[in-house]
Amino acid sequence: MNIAVLVKQVPDPNAVKLDPRSGDILPGTAQVPNEYDLVAAEAAVRLAETFDGVQIVAVTAGNARETLNRCLAMGVDRAVALTSSASSLDSLATARVLASWLKSDTFDLILTGQEASDGGTGNVAPQLAALLGLPIVSNVIGLEYQNGNLTLKREIEDGHQVVTVQTPAVLSVLTALNEARHPTLKGIMASRRKPTDAVDADVSSEDLTPVVSWGSLFADEQVAAGVIVRDEPPEEMVDKLMAFLAERKLIEPA
Amino acid sequence: MAENVLLFGETTADGTLRPSSAELFGLGKELAGKLGGSLVVAIFGGNIAPAEAQAAALGADRILSATSEQLAEITVDAYSVALETAIEDAESAIVLLSGTTAGRDLAAFESGKRGAAHLVDAVNVEIEGAEVVVRRPVYQAKLLTEARAKLGETLFVTVRSGSYAAPEAEEGRMVDVETLDVALDPAAMRVQVVELLESKAGSANLEAADIVVIGGRGLGEASNFPLAEQLAEAFGGAVGATRAVTDLGWRPHYDQVGQTGRVIAPKLYVGVGVSGAVQHTVGMRGSENVVAINRDPDAPIFKLADFGIVGDLFEIVPLLIERLNAARGN
């Protein structure tokens, strides 16, 4: 079984801060693997541990050296970094870059995170599925595989849905699927012997032209207009809350 | 030149419009007006008569429908074919969908197939000249940006639920329902829905409840979560949790309100031990009245609060439950 895991490197979501002068995040923000993508990598590695003959490649569009190394140390077999002439890619162009390489081989399973923590469009997996003519299952939180048949649990608005699909398929996963392992020293040592290839993506410049553009970033203006009570006896604070609730007609007046 | 707005009227199991789809009718009308076109609503499913009547009452100019056994459950395989047929029939400039799991999957899949733009997760949608401009949260809703795409080829917009209010329904308004001829090849239906493991009744009504109590990490440990449940019961409301709480496994993931969870807009929101991280607040911003109880005076939830108590929730909440029960008894 051939598995591709699609990964992205993102600014550390816990460190993201607005630089109002540039209308962008502060320069030099640490880069980390996108959390959901590591869950996808973990799912692939677990399949390789369960079944014989599983080969896993981690693929990224752009620069994600540390993230690819992390995947290799987790147990992924090899890594591919796809480069293109475009300075920045929107989600459709990203999907086209990934598709151009993925169709050069036969993959049974393409796994990725539900969305990236930066742009957070969640577009790439369904777009890629459309480009490759494969089925897409999103929001995956449970995965069972047997002889080319997948039974998947997904989180949707009405509860948990169970679906079946045959490979090949594209799956995008949520954190509830598993807990990504921390690489062991042995894993890190082994990863140094694994290949990472840089490949120039075969996509026309027309197909790399963004169809969606982003403006500058800004923060939401929040107003504090409410009543805040503190440093009073609990009974009095609760009395005031009850009065507030009654005044707003949220409870029957006592 | 396409100039109409096609609204995907997502339905629920009972054949009614999902509230987040009903919310888009006012916006759809407005955008169609600006384009000089009309609002066309596409509704697919098994039994969708209730949704068709709703769409007429909410102001649809045309209603395109498709019903079949294969459309009874929403799958990308079946619904993308039906949507494609509706897009062509409606001569759509903009396809508007609510930002549900199905809406986002469908819009992204179709945008990939057509090489079209998909503006995701909009909280505001405008037409500026020959472009559609949306405001949307990025970086896990810590920041906002404007994303834009050119009108011309059909483009897709998904809207975050709670961003717009549904227009008032004009009961008795009639619109002819036009049946679409959707040919579904059984072999192309690759994903099969086996079953729905439904949420527990207590949490299934989170979106519909007038009063919602949210338990946060400030509750300390899983065994304290029933305090939030008891408060919800005293209010006669529903109970939900923050992402921190569901990540810790104190509550199931589907009880989560926030960015990767559910979006609520109750009359009264009560946060108990909720700090107010954006991952959560993005799911409750539409609440009419916000009450927060937290020990930390710097907790960001107080910025959103109409009424806040800085104090020990283990003292405040039992007292509040007592007072609410007493008030009810009267």
XYZ file of C-alpha atoms in Angstrom:
584
model
C 0.000 0.000 0.000
C 1.267 3.425 -1.002
C 0.320 6.329 1.258
C 0.977 10.040 0.733
C 0.707 12.392 3.701
C 0.326 16.063 2.797
C 1.897 18.413 5.308
C 2.325 22.139 5.794
C 4.572 24.202 7.992
C 2.782 27.106 9.692
C 3.574 29.982 12.051
C 3.258 28.696 15.643
C -0.442 29.336 16.407
C 0.384 30.080 20.051
C 2.899 32.747 19.031
C 0.937 34.499 16.284
C 0.684 38.229 16.976
C -0.382 41.065 14.718
C 2.169 43.616 13.581
C -0.271 46.477 12.902
C 2.278 48.483 10.908
C 2.856 45.778 8.327
C -0.665 44.329 8.494
C 0.918 40.907 8.868
C 2.023 38.698 11.729
C 5.232 39.643 13.529
C 8.279 38.746 11.451
C 10.344 35.855 12.760
C 7.399 33.961 14.271
C 8.521 30.360 14.875
C 7.431 27.825 12.248
C 5.908 24.527 13.381
C 4.232 21.537 11.720
C 0.487 22.034 11.244
C -1.045 20.042 14.118
C -3.705 18.243 12.066
C -1.086 17.143 9.511
C 0.894 15.328 12.205
C -2.295 13.441 13.095
C -2.491 12.415 9.419
C 1.161 11.278 9.531
C 0.473 9.291 12.707
C -2.486 7.543 11.059
C -0.242 6.534 8.149
C 2.520 5.257 10.430
C 0.001 3.168 12.400
C -1.185 1.556 9.173
C 2.443 0.743 8.320
C 2.845 -0.856 11.743
C -0.281 -2.961 11.250
C 0.091 -4.076 7.634
C 3.040 -5.346 5.598
C 4.350 -3.514 2.567
C 3.166 0.011 3.415
C 5.259 2.809 1.931
C 4.671 6.378 3.180
C 5.802 9.605 1.552
C 5.334 13.016 3.184
C 4.693 15.725 0.603
C 4.664 19.487 0.939
C 4.184 22.395 -1.438
C 6.886 24.883 -0.528
C 9.377 24.972 2.281
C 8.785 22.710 5.271
C 12.145 21.150 6.042
C 11.589 20.726 9.816
C 8.082 19.373 9.331
C 9.267 16.811 6.771
C 12.100 15.773 9.129
C 9.591 15.364 11.936
C 7.475 13.074 9.723
C 10.533 11.012 8.772
C 11.449 10.661 12.448
C 7.880 9.498 13.213
C 8.289 6.638 10.731
C 7.455 8.058 7.304
C 9.759 6.503 4.656
C 10.629 9.458 2.461
C 9.796 13.112 1.833
C 9.163 15.301 -1.199
C 9.215 19.111 -1.259
C 7.518 20.520 -4.338
C 8.776 23.827 -5.632
C 7.176 26.184 -8.125
C 7.860 29.528 -9.745
C 5.048 31.279 -7.854
C 5.961 33.402 -4.842
C 2.770 32.485 -3.020
C 0.066 29.929 -3.697
C -3.637 30.119 -2.972
C -5.383 26.872 -2.056
C -6.309 25.990 -5.654
C -2.725 26.494 -6.864
C -1.468 24.457 -3.893
C -3.857 21.651 -4.820
C -2.624 21.802 -8.435
C 1.026 21.646 -7.376
C 0.320 18.637 -5.148
C -1.821 16.940 -7.818
C 0.888 17.353 -10.458
C 3.237 15.201 -8.396
C 0.726 12.785 -6.861
C -0.536 11.698 -10.269
C 2.965 10.638 -11.257
C 2.559 7.583 -9.023
C -0.283 5.412 -7.733
C -1.410 6.131 -4.189
C -3.948 4.075 -2.283
C -4.439 6.673 0.374
C -3.827 10.403 0.536
C -4.022 11.697 4.092
C -3.901 15.279 5.308
C -5.088 17.537 8.113
C -8.582 19.018 7.975
C -7.170 22.515 7.676
C -4.031 24.517 8.314
C -3.905 26.753 11.375
C -2.844 29.788 9.325
C -5.113 30.190 6.289
C -7.525 27.579 7.555
C -9.451 27.237 4.307
C -9.756 23.436 4.408
C -9.886 23.719 0.617
C -6.868 21.720 -0.462
C -8.039 18.157 0.279
C -11.412 18.424 -1.535
C -9.838 20.379 -4.408
C -7.122 17.770 -4.749
C -9.704 14.979 -4.721
C -11.575 16.759 -7.532
C -8.351 17.235 -9.544
C -7.343 13.580 -9.116
C -10.863 12.191 -9.574
C -10.805 10.575 -6.122
C -13.426 10.459 -3.368
C -12.971 12.794 -0.383
C -13.928 12.112 3.209
C -13.412 15.034 5.607
C -13.467 15.461 9.414
C -12.198 11.905 9.936
C -11.961 10.848 13.608
C -11.900 7.059 13.186
C -10.180 4.898 10.567
C -10.283 1.169 9.930
C -8.695 -0.464 6.914
C -9.118 -3.953 5.510
C -8.288 -5.209 2.016
C -8.828 -1.902 0.277
C -11.971 -1.069 2.245
C -12.038 1.870 4.615
C -14.589 2.307 7.390
C -14.397 5.873 8.618
C -15.986 7.782 11.447
C -16.451 11.489 10.840
C -17.609 14.368 12.940
C -20.505 16.258 11.401
C -23.046 18.747 12.748
C -25.588 16.094 13.734
C -23.234 13.690 15.470
C -20.762 11.041 14.364
C -21.293 9.580 10.925
C -19.915 6.246 9.769
C -19.065 5.936 6.065
C -17.361 3.356 3.892
C -15.207 3.937 0.828
C -12.727 1.911 -1.172
C -9.168 3.018 -1.791
C -7.864 5.083 -3.472
C -9.284 7.985 -1.489
C -8.378 11.360 -0.016
C -9.003 11.767 3.725
C -8.705 14.896 5.851
C -8.448 14.282 9.571
C -9.146 15.945 12.919
C -7.106 15.709 16.136
C -9.600 13.329 17.751
C -8.339 10.590 15.364
C -5.174 9.888 17.338
C -2.322 11.428 19.264
C 0.741 12.016 17.126
C 3.820 10.352 18.615
C 6.898 12.263 19.626
C 9.869 11.078 17.622
C 12.265 8.843 19.530
C 16.015 9.222 19.348
C 16.072 6.016 17.325
C 13.501 7.489 14.960
C 15.496 10.670 14.566
C 18.696 8.699 13.847
C 16.881 6.544 11.296
C 15.373 9.604 9.605
C 18.839 10.863 8.659
C 19.203 7.988 6.227
C 15.830 8.659 4.606
C 15.668 10.672 1.376
C 14.092 14.117 0.967
C 13.740 15.146 -2.669
C 13.097 18.619 -4.006
C 10.948 18.378 -7.124
C 10.012 21.177 -9.478
C 6.229 20.946 -9.898
C 5.020 20.570 -13.458
C 2.271 23.221 -13.394
C 1.813 26.027 -15.931
C 2.197 29.596 -14.705
C -1.432 30.177 -15.675
C -2.509 27.435 -13.296
C -0.394 28.945 -10.525
C -2.090 32.353 -10.801
C -4.148 32.872 -7.633
C -7.919 33.101 -8.018
C -8.286 34.285 -4.412
C -6.193 37.113 -2.951
C -5.791 38.170 0.667
C -5.612 41.705 2.029
C -3.751 42.755 5.159
C -4.470 41.225 8.519
C -6.249 43.158 11.233
C -7.605 42.504 14.701
C -11.229 42.470 15.696
C -12.188 45.552 17.711
C -13.850 44.409 20.888
C -15.797 46.661 23.185
C -16.057 46.092 26.896
C -19.448 47.578 27.685
C -20.609 45.156 30.340
C -20.940 45.319 34.111
C -18.179 43.465 35.923
C -18.532 42.847 39.650
C -15.689 41.700 41.910
C -14.396 41.819 45.491
C -17.897 41.615 46.936
C -19.495 38.849 49.005
C -20.657 36.037 46.669
C -24.303 36.453 47.765
C -24.315 40.108 46.698
C -22.709 39.379 43.356
C -25.271 36.652 42.675
C -28.079 39.076 43.689
C -26.811 41.566 41.123
C -26.623 38.860 38.473
C -30.214 37.788 39.237
C -31.325 41.435 38.904
C -29.502 41.706 35.571
C -31.144 38.499 34.295
C -34.585 39.704 35.384
C -34.067 43.149 33.816
C -33.124 41.536 30.487
C -36.168 39.264 30.862
C -33.967 36.171 30.769
C -35.601 34.723 33.870
C -38.961 35.284 35.515
C -38.624 38.090 38.096
C -38.453 36.679 41.618
C -23.197 36.562 -18.548
C -24.155 34.822 -15.369
C -25.720 37.232 -12.915
C -27.746 35.114 -10.507
C -27.042 33.912 -6.995
C -27.507 30.211 -6.347
C -28.110 29.405 -2.688
C -27.518 25.813 -1.624
C -30.406 25.113 0.753
C -28.924 22.424 2.955
C -31.561 20.273 4.617
C -31.615 18.250 7.814
C -32.973 14.735 8.302
C -36.521 16.029 8.836
C -36.552 17.747 5.427
C -36.377 21.314 6.731
C -33.712 23.884 5.928
C -30.711 23.848 8.209
C -30.910 27.161 10.147
C -27.479 28.229 8.865
C -28.842 27.970 5.297
C -32.002 29.918 6.152
C -29.725 32.684 7.433
C -28.347 33.234 3.929
C -31.584 34.276 2.202
C -31.271 37.978 3.083
C -27.660 38.058 1.911
C -28.525 36.100 -1.236
C -31.280 38.582 -2.112
C -28.959 41.529 -1.531
C -26.142 40.092 -3.677
C -28.564 39.106 -6.442
C -29.975 42.652 -6.390
C -26.493 44.129 -6.803
C -25.777 41.793 -9.700
C -29.130 42.616 -11.313
C -30.127 38.959 -11.114
C -32.333 36.743 -9.030
C -32.008 34.434 -6.028
C -32.209 30.795 -7.041
C -32.347 28.179 -4.296
C -31.229 24.575 -4.848
C -32.657 21.952 -2.499
C -31.747 18.258 -2.648
C -32.677 15.322 -0.480
C -35.269 12.672 0.212
C -38.429 14.369 1.450
C -37.759 18.098 1.042
C -41.257 19.574 0.793
C -40.886 21.454 4.134
C -37.632 23.057 2.942
C -39.211 24.068 -0.374
C -42.061 25.848 1.453
C -39.527 27.543 3.734
C -37.430 28.703 0.760
C -40.513 30.257 -0.842
C -41.462 32.010 2.405
C -37.904 33.303 2.839
C -37.894 34.994 -0.572
C -36.504 32.614 -3.219
C -37.176 33.794 -6.791
C -36.750 30.287 -8.171
C -36.503 26.912 -6.479
C -34.633 24.044 -8.141
C -35.110 20.685 -6.523
C -33.812 17.159 -6.912
C -34.983 14.198 -4.894
C -33.813 10.615 -4.989
C -32.718 7.858 -2.691
C -29.067 8.664 -3.414
C -29.635 12.268 -2.318
C -31.257 11.306 0.985
C -27.859 11.539 2.703
C -25.456 14.331 1.844
C -22.374 12.945 0.116
C -19.914 14.916 -1.989
C -20.223 12.318 -4.766
C -23.989 12.738 -5.185
C -24.461 16.359 -4.190
C -21.666 17.712 -6.387
C -23.441 16.264 -9.438
C -26.764 17.778 -8.355
C -25.132 21.109 -7.518
C -23.352 21.167 -10.872
C -26.713 20.741 -12.634
C -28.240 23.550 -10.570
C -25.266 25.888 -11.214
C -25.707 25.530 -14.980
C -29.496 25.826 -14.847
C -29.384 28.935 -12.659
C -26.612 30.699 -14.648
C -24.896 31.355 -11.327
C -22.367 34.113 -10.773
C -22.095 33.273 -7.090
C -22.887 30.018 -5.308
C -23.655 30.692 -1.662
C -23.404 27.895 0.928
C -23.419 27.849 4.693
C -20.065 26.924 6.193
C -21.136 23.526 7.437
C -19.096 20.374 6.908
C -21.151 19.600 3.797
C -21.129 23.184 2.534
C -17.381 23.518 2.796
C -16.711 20.085 1.296
C -19.005 20.720 -1.651
C -17.800 24.240 -2.404
C -14.147 23.200 -2.207
C -14.672 20.078 -4.324
C -16.576 22.005 -7.006
C -14.035 24.847 -6.987
C -11.307 22.265 -7.595
C -13.256 20.655 -10.397
C -14.055 23.957 -12.097
C -10.800 25.769 -11.323
C -12.930 28.361 -9.549
C -12.463 30.573 -6.511
C -13.844 29.510 -3.142
C -14.020 32.237 -0.504
C -14.352 30.345 2.765
C -15.730 31.070 6.184
C -17.034 34.567 5.402
C -18.495 36.622 8.233
C -19.325 39.450 5.826
C -19.800 39.403 2.033
C -19.786 42.438 -0.270
C -19.565 43.156 -3.966
C -17.002 45.845 -4.789
C -16.881 46.662 -8.477
C -16.199 43.429 -10.320
C -15.045 41.547 -7.222
C -16.580 39.675 -4.321
C -14.917 40.645 -1.055
C -15.371 38.692 2.137
C -14.185 39.340 5.646
C -12.993 36.167 7.326
C -11.145 34.985 10.409
C -7.662 33.515 9.949
C -4.939 32.151 12.258
C -7.526 30.173 14.231
C -9.724 33.268 14.409
C -7.090 35.351 16.184
C -7.028 37.781 13.262
C -9.226 38.854 10.397
C -8.510 39.512 6.753
C -10.304 40.334 3.544
C -10.217 37.782 0.764
C -11.350 38.694 -2.733
C -12.078 37.016 -6.051
C -13.122 38.323 -9.468
C -16.664 37.930 -10.724
C -16.879 36.237 -14.099
C -16.547 32.488 -13.813
C -18.918 31.042 -11.196
C -17.375 31.455 -7.765
C -18.208 29.876 -4.403
C -18.712 31.563 -1.036
C -19.240 29.707 2.245
C -20.558 31.765 5.144
C -19.881 31.126 8.810
C -23.111 30.319 10.596
C -24.454 33.063 12.821
C -23.023 35.816 10.583
C -26.394 36.859 9.177
C -29.944 36.674 10.489
C -32.634 34.865 8.522
C -35.178 37.278 7.006
C -38.731 37.198 8.290
C -40.709 34.439 6.599
C -43.642 35.510 4.446
C -46.015 32.627 5.159
C -48.088 31.535 2.208
C -45.709 32.981 -0.412
C -45.685 30.530 -3.327
C -42.908 29.743 -5.785
C -43.131 27.025 -8.433
C -40.698 24.250 -7.647
C -38.718 23.239 -10.735
C -37.453 19.678 -10.767
C -33.884 19.198 -11.929
C -32.982 16.194 -14.001
C -30.025 14.823 -12.038
C -28.571 11.597 -13.413
C -26.560 9.793 -10.743
C -24.390 6.887 -11.809
C -24.477 4.341 -8.942
C -20.858 3.379 -9.688
C -19.789 6.985 -9.091
C -21.280 7.030 -5.583
C -18.066 5.946 -3.935
C -18.670 7.070 -0.375
C -21.556 5.275 1.346
C -23.129 6.518 4.556
C -23.623 3.581 6.914
C -25.107 5.206 9.986
C -25.326 8.281 12.135
C -24.356 7.855 15.749
C -26.416 10.730 17.050
C -25.303 13.095 19.715
C -26.925 12.684 23.057
C -30.213 14.541 23.398
C -28.721 16.913 25.959
C -26.251 18.367 23.533
C -28.149 17.942 20.262
C -30.115 21.084 21.008
C -27.132 23.380 21.630
C -27.812 25.531 18.563
C -31.552 25.728 19.212
C -31.449 26.444 22.960
C -32.336 29.955 24.218
C -29.962 29.550 27.140
C -26.600 27.796 26.924
C -24.189 27.184 29.789
C -20.600 26.506 28.753
C -18.159 24.783 31.053
C -14.491 25.739 30.685
C -11.158 24.543 31.969
C -11.666 26.636 35.108
C -13.867 23.811 36.380
C -10.588 22.131 37.272
C -11.380 18.503 36.558
C -13.860 16.273 34.768
C -15.669 15.359 37.969
C -16.649 19.029 38.438
C -18.332 19.306 35.047
C -21.765 18.323 36.459
C -21.794 21.762 38.131
C -22.165 23.310 34.669
C -24.859 20.734 33.854
C -26.777 21.549 37.037
C -26.614 25.256 36.236
C -27.931 24.578 32.726
C -30.750 22.558 34.226
C -31.603 25.372 36.660
C -31.774 27.776 33.706
C -33.754 25.262 31.622
C -31.002 25.450 29.008
C -28.423 23.306 27.249
C -24.818 22.633 28.212
C -21.688 22.757 26.075
C -17.934 22.941 26.520
C -14.855 24.785 25.317
C -12.174 23.232 23.175
C -9.842 23.001 26.174
C -12.410 20.824 27.910
C -13.101 18.527 24.950
C -9.371 18.200 24.227
C -8.886 17.036 27.815
C -11.599 14.459 27.237
C -13.913 15.764 29.960
C -16.657 16.052 27.378
C -17.165 14.536 23.911
C -15.817 16.539 20.975
C -19.285 17.202 19.588
C -20.205 19.261 22.652
C -17.525 21.770 21.732
C -18.570 25.314 20.892
C -16.007 27.150 18.828
C -13.906 27.151 15.739
C -13.775 23.413 15.171
C -17.032 22.840 16.954
C -20.481 24.231 16.958
C -21.655 27.793 16.554
C -24.310 29.076 18.911
C -26.244 32.339 19.186
C -28.521 31.937 22.220
C -30.463 34.661 24.030
C -28.277 33.991 27.059
C -24.755 32.578 27.145
C -23.273 31.708 30.531
C -19.554 30.893 30.641
C -18.428 29.046 33.757
C -14.659 28.926 34.139
C -14.316 29.927 30.489
C -11.273 32.067 29.741
C -12.517 33.240 26.358
C -9.852 31.982 23.968
C -10.732 32.943 20.399
C -11.025 29.277 19.412
C -14.091 29.270 21.627
C -15.463 32.812 21.319
C -15.744 32.603 17.560
C -18.482 30.047 18.197
C -20.509 32.213 20.600
C -20.091 35.796 19.352
C -23.678 35.931 18.157
C -25.026 35.437 21.695
C -27.459 38.207 22.687
C -26.471 38.347 26.358
C -23.184 37.085 27.730
C -22.614 36.259 31.392
C -19.167 35.173 32.555
C -18.036 33.733 35.866
C -14.280 33.414 36.217
C -11.624 33.831 38.864
C -9.189 35.664 36.561
C -10.074 39.373 36.092
C -7.922 39.469 32.939
C -9.776 36.600 31.246
C -10.679 37.806 27.721
C -14.250 36.532 28.158
C -14.921 39.628 30.303
C -14.369 41.799 27.211
C -17.413 40.163 25.666
C -19.481 39.987 28.832
C -22.651 41.975 29.456
C -22.404 40.852 33.047
C -19.318 39.377 34.632
C -18.509 38.050 38.066
C -14.859 37.878 39.038
C -14.887 35.204 41.679
C -14.656 31.573 42.667
C -17.097 29.632 40.511
C -17.358 26.923 43.192
C -18.901 29.542 45.483
C -20.894 31.480 42.897
C -22.455 28.695 40.846
C -24.096 26.726 43.706
C -25.575 29.982 45.028
C -26.837 30.874 41.580
C -28.420 27.432 41.131
C -30.162 27.832 44.480
C -31.498 31.288 43.548
C -32.673 30.126 40.124
C -34.465 27.126 41.582
C -36.092 29.357 44.202
C -37.175 31.863 41.524
C -38.652 29.038 39.482
C -40.505 27.644 42.451
C -42.318 30.959 42.934
